[in-house]
Short mmCIF file of C-alpha atoms in Angstrom, two decimals:
data_model
loop_
_atom_site.label_atom_id
_atom_site.label_comp_id
_atom_site.label_asym_id
_atom_site.label_seq_id
_atom_site.Cartn_x
_atom_site.Cartn_y
_atom_site.Cartn_z
CA MET A 446 -68.59 -6.48 35.39
CA ALA A 447 -67.21 -3.61 37.50
CA ALA A 448 -63.89 -3.84 35.63
CA SER A 449 -65.69 -3.57 32.28
CA ILE A 450 -67.60 -0.48 33.43
CA THR A 451 -64.36 1.12 34.65
CA LYS A 452 -62.67 0.40 31.33
CA PHE A 453 -65.66 1.79 29.44
CA ARG A 454 -65.56 5.01 31.48
CA PHE A 455 -61.81 5.32 30.88
CA VAL A 456 -62.31 5.03 27.10
CA LEU A 457 -65.11 7.60 27.19
CA GLN A 458 -62.90 9.99 29.20
CA GLN A 459 -60.03 9.58 26.74
CA ARG A 460 -62.31 10.32 23.79
CA PHE A 461 -63.76 13.32 25.61
CA ASN A 462 -60.26 14.65 26.33
CA ALA A 463 -59.29 14.18 22.70
CA PHE A 464 -62.43 16.00 21.59
CA GLN A 465 -61.70 18.83 24.00
CA SER A 466 -58.13 19.23 22.74
CA PHE A 467 -59.07 19.02 19.07
CA ARG A 468 -59.08 22.35 17.32
CA LYS A 469 -58.26 23.92 14.00
CA LEU A 470 -56.15 27.03 13.68
CA SER A 471 -56.02 29.20 10.58
CA ASN A 472 -52.37 29.36 9.53
CA TYR A 473 -51.18 32.20 7.30
CA GLN A 474 -48.10 31.18 5.29
CA LEU A 475 -45.78 32.61 2.70
CA CYS A 476 -44.66 30.11 0.07
CA PHE A 477 -43.09 29.67 -3.34
CA SER A 478 -43.67 26.95 -5.97
CA GLU A 479 -40.79 27.84 -8.29
CA PHE A 480 -37.36 29.38 -7.89
CA GLY A 481 -36.89 32.95 -9.03
CA ASP A 482 -37.09 36.60 -8.06
CA PRO A 483 -38.61 36.71 -4.55
CA ASN A 484 -40.61 39.76 -5.54
CA LYS A 485 -42.33 37.66 -8.23
CA VAL A 486 -42.52 34.05 -7.02
CA LEU A 487 -43.43 34.59 -3.36
CA SER A 488 -47.14 34.24 -2.58
CA GLU A 489 -49.50 33.74 0.35
CA ARG A 490 -51.82 30.95 1.37
CA ILE A 491 -53.98 30.00 4.32
CA THR A 492 -53.97 26.44 5.66
CA GLU A 493 -55.32 24.74 8.76
CA VAL A 494 -53.28 23.49 11.69
CA SER A 495 -55.15 20.75 13.53
CA THR A 496 -54.64 19.31 17.00
CA PRO A 497 -54.34 17.08 19.01
CA LEU A 498 -50.65 16.60 18.29
CA SER A 499 -48.62 13.50 17.67
CA ASP A 500 -46.85 12.25 20.80
CA ASN A 501 -43.46 13.90 20.08
CA ASP A 502 -44.68 17.11 18.44
CA VAL A 503 -45.02 20.66 19.67
CA LEU A 504 -47.28 23.43 18.40
CA MET A 505 -45.63 26.83 18.32
CA LYS A 506 -46.99 30.27 17.57
CA MET A 507 -44.38 32.10 15.53
CA LEU A 508 -43.56 35.54 16.92
CA MET A 509 -40.84 36.98 14.68
CA SER A 510 -38.72 35.88 11.74
CA PRO A 511 -36.11 37.94 9.84
CA ILE A 512 -35.30 38.06 6.15
CA ASN A 513 -31.66 37.08 5.74
CA PRO A 514 -29.63 37.03 2.50
CA SER A 515 -29.73 33.22 2.66
CA ASP A 516 -33.54 33.37 2.58
CA VAL A 517 -33.46 35.43 -0.60
CA ASN A 518 -30.89 33.09 -2.15
CA THR A 519 -33.03 30.07 -1.21
CA ILE A 520 -36.07 31.51 -2.97
CA GLU A 521 -33.92 32.42 -5.99
CA GLY A 522 -32.61 28.85 -6.13
CA THR A 523 -28.98 30.02 -5.85
CA TYR A 524 -28.36 28.75 -2.33
CA PHE A 525 -26.31 25.57 -1.93
CA ILE A 526 -29.30 23.72 -0.48
CA LYS A 527 -32.56 23.76 -2.45
CA PRO A 528 -35.79 22.87 -0.64
CA LYS A 529 -38.41 20.61 -2.14
CA LEU A 530 -41.13 22.70 -3.80
CA PRO A 531 -43.57 24.07 -2.89
CA ALA A 532 -41.74 25.43 0.14
CA ILE A 533 -42.26 27.82 3.02
CA PRO A 534 -39.22 30.10 3.37
CA GLY A 535 -37.57 31.25 6.57
CA ASN A 536 -34.31 29.94 8.04
CA GLU A 537 -34.59 31.66 11.39
CA GLY A 538 -37.19 32.87 13.87
CA VAL A 539 -38.65 32.52 17.32
CA GLY A 540 -41.94 31.13 18.56
CA ARG A 541 -43.79 30.30 21.76
CA ILE A 542 -45.01 26.81 22.65
CA MET A 543 -48.80 26.55 22.65
CA GLU A 544 -49.24 22.80 23.06
CA VAL A 545 -47.05 19.71 23.53
CA GLY A 546 -47.50 16.04 22.69
CA SER A 547 -47.78 13.38 25.39
CA ASN A 548 -44.15 12.22 25.04
CA VAL A 549 -42.56 15.67 24.94
CA ARG A 550 -40.04 16.26 27.73
CA GLY A 551 -38.29 19.48 28.75
CA LEU A 552 -40.66 21.74 26.83
CA ASN A 553 -43.78 23.36 28.26
CA VAL A 554 -46.56 25.65 27.14
CA GLY A 555 -45.26 29.22 27.16
CA ASP A 556 -41.62 28.36 26.46
CA LEU A 557 -39.69 30.47 23.98
CA VAL A 558 -38.13 28.31 21.25
CA ILE A 559 -36.16 28.63 18.01
CA PRO A 560 -35.79 26.08 15.19
CA SER A 561 -32.76 23.83 15.56
CA ASN A 562 -32.34 23.37 11.82
CA THR A 563 -32.27 25.70 8.83
CA ALA A 564 -34.88 25.88 6.07
CA SER A 565 -37.47 25.21 8.76
CA GLY A 566 -40.19 27.41 7.24
CA THR A 567 -40.58 30.19 9.79
CA TRP A 568 -42.57 32.58 7.59
CA GLN A 569 -45.94 31.42 8.89
CA THR A 570 -48.07 32.05 11.94
CA TYR A 571 -48.02 28.50 13.36
CA ARG A 572 -45.69 25.51 13.14
CA ILE A 573 -46.05 21.90 14.26
CA THR A 574 -42.74 20.07 14.51
CA ASP A 575 -40.96 17.31 16.39
CA GLN A 576 -39.53 18.34 19.77
CA GLU A 577 -36.04 17.51 18.44
CA ASN A 578 -36.35 20.35 15.93
CA VAL A 579 -36.57 23.19 18.45
CA ILE A 580 -34.24 24.70 21.04
CA LYS A 581 -35.55 26.25 24.24
CA LEU A 582 -34.33 29.76 25.07
CA PRO A 583 -34.74 31.75 28.29
CA ASN A 584 -38.08 33.54 28.42
CA ASP A 585 -36.47 36.75 29.65
CA ILE A 586 -34.45 37.68 26.57
CA PRO A 587 -35.91 40.21 24.09
CA ILE A 588 -38.05 38.64 21.38
CA LEU A 589 -36.15 40.45 18.62
CA SER A 590 -32.84 39.15 20.00
CA ALA A 591 -34.21 35.61 20.10
CA ALA A 592 -35.54 35.89 16.53
CA THR A 593 -32.12 36.88 15.18
CA ILE A 594 -29.80 34.73 17.33
CA TYR A 595 -29.43 31.64 15.15
CA VAL A 596 -27.71 32.90 11.99
CA ASN A 597 -25.51 35.97 12.43
CA PRO A 598 -24.49 35.85 16.12
CA THR A 599 -23.64 32.15 15.95
CA SER A 600 -21.60 32.68 12.76
CA ALA A 601 -19.59 35.41 14.48
CA TYR A 602 -19.15 33.30 17.62
CA ARG A 603 -17.83 30.26 15.77
CA MET A 604 -15.47 32.19 13.49
CA LEU A 605 -13.91 33.93 16.49
CA LYS A 606 -13.57 30.65 18.39
CA ASP A 607 -12.76 27.92 15.89
CA PHE A 608 -9.99 29.05 13.54
CA VAL A 609 -7.41 31.00 15.56
CA LYS A 610 -6.71 30.90 19.29
CA LEU A 611 -7.43 34.51 20.16
CA VAL A 612 -6.45 36.03 23.49
CA PRO A 613 -7.20 39.46 24.99
CA GLY A 614 -5.22 42.10 23.18
CA ASP A 615 -5.15 40.32 19.82
CA VAL A 616 -6.19 42.19 16.68
CA ILE A 617 -8.63 41.04 13.99
CA ILE A 618 -9.80 42.73 10.80
CA GLN A 619 -13.06 42.32 8.88
CA ASN A 620 -14.79 43.69 5.82
CA GLY A 621 -18.55 44.14 5.61
CA ALA A 622 -18.35 45.27 9.23
CA ASN A 623 -21.87 46.72 9.22
CA SER A 624 -23.42 43.41 8.13
CA GLY A 625 -25.38 41.26 10.55
CA VAL A 626 -22.34 39.08 11.18
CA GLY A 627 -20.07 42.12 11.30
CA VAL A 628 -21.92 43.86 14.12
CA SER A 629 -22.05 40.52 15.99
CA VAL A 630 -18.26 40.18 15.63
CA ILE A 631 -17.78 43.69 17.00
CA GLN A 632 -19.86 43.02 20.11
CA LEU A 633 -18.32 39.64 20.91
CA ALA A 634 -14.79 40.94 20.33
CA LYS A 635 -15.48 43.85 22.66
CA GLU A 636 -16.66 41.45 25.38
CA TRP A 637 -13.57 39.26 24.90
CA ASN A 638 -11.12 42.23 24.77
CA ILE A 639 -10.13 41.64 21.14
CA THR A 640 -9.32 44.70 19.02
CA THR A 641 -11.30 45.06 15.79
CA ILE A 642 -10.39 46.90 12.59
CA ASN A 643 -13.67 47.31 10.73
CA ILE A 644 -13.91 48.01 7.01
CA VAL A 645 -17.07 49.37 5.36
CA ARG A 646 -17.97 50.85 2.01
CA ASP A 647 -17.92 54.62 1.79
CA ARG A 648 -21.36 56.27 1.86
CA PRO A 649 -22.99 59.66 2.50
CA ASP A 650 -23.82 58.73 6.13
CA ILE A 651 -20.38 57.30 6.95
CA ASN A 652 -20.09 59.42 10.12
CA GLU A 653 -23.38 58.08 11.48
CA LEU A 654 -22.37 54.52 10.63
CA GLU A 655 -18.98 54.97 12.33
CA HIS A 656 -20.69 56.32 15.44
CA TYR A 657 -23.10 53.37 15.51
CA LEU A 658 -20.40 50.72 15.13
CA LYS A 659 -18.23 52.37 17.78
CA SER A 660 -21.21 52.46 20.13
CA LEU A 661 -21.26 48.65 19.81
CA GLY A 662 -17.57 48.41 20.64
CA ALA A 663 -15.70 48.86 17.33
CA ASP A 664 -12.16 50.08 17.93
CA CYS A 665 -11.88 51.72 14.53
CA VAL A 666 -13.98 52.04 11.38
CA ILE A 667 -12.35 52.68 8.00
CA THR A 668 -13.52 52.60 4.40
CA GLU A 669 -12.50 50.32 1.54
CA GLU A 670 -11.03 53.39 -0.17
CA PHE A 671 -8.84 54.18 2.83
CA VAL A 672 -7.58 50.59 2.96
CA ARG A 673 -6.40 50.86 -0.65
CA SER A 674 -4.64 54.19 -0.02
CA HIS A 675 -0.99 54.74 0.95
CA LYS A 676 -2.19 55.86 4.41
CA MET A 677 -3.13 52.32 5.38
CA LYS A 678 0.51 51.24 5.67
CA ASP A 679 1.15 53.70 8.50
CA PHE A 680 -2.29 53.20 10.03
CA ILE A 681 -1.80 49.46 10.60
CA LYS A 682 1.40 50.25 12.53
CA LEU A 683 -0.65 52.01 15.22
CA PHE A 684 -1.84 48.67 16.60
CA ALA A 685 0.03 46.47 19.04
CA SER A 686 0.32 43.77 16.40
CA LYS A 687 -0.92 42.90 12.94
CA PRO A 688 -4.26 41.07 12.71
CA LYS A 689 -4.08 37.34 13.40
CA LEU A 690 -7.50 36.75 11.87
CA ALA A 691 -9.37 38.31 8.94
CA LEU A 692 -13.08 37.75 8.27
CA ASN A 693 -14.25 38.13 4.68
CA CYS A 694 -17.81 38.41 3.38
CA VAL A 695 -17.06 40.53 0.31
CA GLY A 696 -14.43 38.76 -1.80
CA GLY A 697 -12.62 40.27 -4.76
CA THR A 698 -10.10 43.04 -4.15
CA SER A 699 -11.44 43.57 -0.63
CA ALA A 700 -10.37 40.05 0.33
CA SER A 701 -6.98 40.61 -1.30
CA GLU A 702 -6.44 43.66 0.91
CA LEU A 703 -7.22 41.58 4.00
CA ILE A 704 -4.58 39.05 2.99
CA ARG A 705 -2.08 41.84 2.55
CA LEU A 706 -2.75 43.21 6.03
CA ILE A 707 -2.82 40.08 8.21
CA ASP A 708 0.18 38.92 10.19
CA GLN A 709 2.69 36.22 9.28
CA GLY A 710 0.88 32.89 9.47
CA GLY A 711 -2.45 34.67 9.83
CA SER A 712 -5.79 33.19 8.80
CA ILE A 713 -8.58 34.51 6.60
CA VAL A 714 -12.05 33.02 6.95
CA THR A 715 -14.51 33.58 4.11
CA TYR A 716 -18.21 33.28 4.94
CA GLY A 717 -19.78 35.26 2.10
CA GLY A 718 -19.16 36.78 -1.32
CA MET A 719 -21.18 39.97 -1.62
CA SER A 720 -19.07 41.27 -4.53
CA LYS A 721 -19.65 37.98 -6.40
CA ARG A 722 -15.93 37.99 -7.20
CA PRO A 723 -13.48 35.23 -6.27
CA VAL A 724 -10.94 35.37 -3.48
CA THR A 725 -7.56 35.75 -5.18
CA VAL A 726 -4.47 35.00 -3.12
CA PRO A 727 -1.01 36.21 -4.16
CA THR A 728 1.43 33.33 -4.46
CA GLY A 729 3.92 35.12 -2.22
CA ALA A 730 1.37 35.35 0.59
CA LEU A 731 0.83 31.59 0.50
CA ILE A 732 4.52 30.67 0.30
CA PHE A 733 6.41 33.30 2.28
CA LYS A 734 3.70 34.72 4.55
CA GLU A 735 2.17 31.27 5.14
CA VAL A 736 -1.37 32.66 5.07
CA LYS A 737 -4.09 30.12 5.85
CA LEU A 738 -7.44 30.23 4.06
CA PHE A 739 -10.68 28.76 5.41
CA GLY A 740 -14.34 28.77 4.49
CA TYR A 741 -17.16 28.81 7.03
CA TRP A 742 -20.75 27.71 6.40
CA ASN A 743 -23.01 28.20 9.40
CA THR A 744 -25.67 25.76 8.14
CA LYS A 745 -23.12 22.95 8.00
CA TRP A 746 -21.82 23.71 11.49
CA HIS A 747 -25.30 23.60 13.01
CA SER A 748 -26.10 20.39 11.16
CA ASP A 749 -22.92 18.69 12.40
CA GLU A 750 -23.33 19.99 15.96
CA LYS A 751 -27.11 19.67 16.30
CA ASN A 752 -27.08 17.81 19.61
CA SER A 753 -23.68 18.94 20.87
CA ILE A 754 -22.76 20.56 24.16
CA SER A 755 -20.82 23.19 22.18
CA ARG A 756 -23.97 24.52 20.54
CA LEU A 757 -25.91 24.71 23.79
CA GLU A 758 -23.00 26.44 25.53
CA MET A 759 -22.70 28.95 22.68
CA LEU A 760 -26.42 29.79 22.80
CA ALA A 761 -26.27 30.07 26.59
CA ASP A 762 -23.34 32.51 26.29
CA LEU A 763 -25.17 34.61 23.72
CA CYS A 764 -28.39 34.66 25.74
CA ASP A 765 -26.47 35.72 28.85
CA LEU A 766 -24.93 38.64 26.94
CA MET A 767 -28.35 39.61 25.60
CA LYS A 768 -29.88 39.60 29.07
CA ARG A 769 -27.05 41.81 30.33
CA ASN A 770 -27.51 44.19 27.38
CA LYS A 771 -24.00 43.37 26.17
CA PHE A 772 -25.25 42.05 22.84
CA LYS A 773 -27.89 43.93 20.88
CA PRO A 774 -29.82 42.89 17.77
CA PRO A 775 -29.21 44.91 14.59
CA PRO A 776 -31.51 47.83 13.78
CA CYS A 777 -34.69 46.31 12.37
CA GLU A 778 -37.89 47.28 10.61
CA LEU A 779 -40.94 45.18 11.45
CA TYR A 780 -43.52 44.08 8.88
CA SER A 781 -46.59 41.90 9.26
CA LEU A 782 -46.66 38.78 7.08
CA ASP A 783 -49.46 40.16 4.90
CA CYS A 784 -47.16 43.08 3.99
CA TYR A 785 -44.63 40.65 2.56
CA LYS A 786 -44.45 42.39 -0.82
CA GLU A 787 -43.28 45.66 0.73
CA ALA A 788 -40.97 43.80 3.11
CA MET A 789 -39.34 41.77 0.35
CA GLN A 790 -38.93 44.79 -1.88
CA LYS A 791 -37.10 46.57 0.92
CA ALA A 792 -35.02 43.51 1.79
CA THR A 793 -33.82 42.97 -1.77
CA GLU A 794 -32.55 46.52 -2.25
CA GLY A 795 -29.06 45.23 -1.50
CA PHE A 796 -29.44 44.89 2.27
CA LYS A 797 -28.23 48.46 2.64
CA GLY A 798 -30.58 49.48 5.41
CA ASN A 799 -32.05 47.94 8.54
CA LYS A 800 -32.75 44.24 8.82
CA ILE A 801 -36.29 43.39 7.76
CA VAL A 802 -38.21 41.25 10.23
CA PHE A 803 -41.65 39.70 9.99
CA SER A 804 -43.68 40.15 13.17
CA MET A 805 -46.57 37.75 13.84
CA GLU A 806 -47.43 38.99 17.33
#
């Protein structure tokens, strides 16, 4: 009899605990039900997030999430991976753990976390996901740095590490140097004592842009027009050696110039195609200069290395640099989610200005 009463009390306590933990949160989301112009197909909706959670799930309050070119391409339907519709956009962002399931280990309420996979739907105020789909970051790094760590900094890190064995004193060259990846390359190269030649498009504020990139550690900043001029031949001789590695996010004639400038046996890594023109390689460069061409897709790398030590070590390195103020996020403009129309309009103007970031704090 006593055992039955004890069991009955235990069941009542469990139900009471479940009742206490049950709650509904109003979740503001951005979504799209068809592919197309983000300024036309993106809309808003409000759903409910209910707890208690499943045993392996975590509830996170999203804090910030940027708009990257890949997000725009995903909504347009031009990205290599197409989500199942309707979909919540957002490949990157940071949140804080609000609640954890009973089987969750290594994650606690208050922890700062980022999604461990792309197309995770970060443009919403709350997310419930399996513990395997988030990565814990140190709580003492800036929120903006955490929100923008997963795409551009990791792309730069891997391209500098994985294709050519670079040592202090080596020279690299890149186009699109003021892009999110470009400024990440500059800062990492500065920390690792690698010289950078940074190519940008000419513009009215070129002096201000040059000053900004050099403040991050750029060794030199030159324009596409200068690279195509006769002065470039003498300019490249000023460096200790020709570039061993070239990073290309533009394509077209800009990529051809990189191939012309890299050293014998050098490598060019293409990770974007902003000009929407193909990478054309002179036959002589392939045969006599023995140039090596590679492509890099950050989504694929993260997917292949999801549970690897390499990924955790990379993120730890980046977080350490951020904490020591050796790695800064790009200039950003913050928008609330309900101002998504203005944010998207600004973000689709060619990504010429600051990075646009949704703030849910």
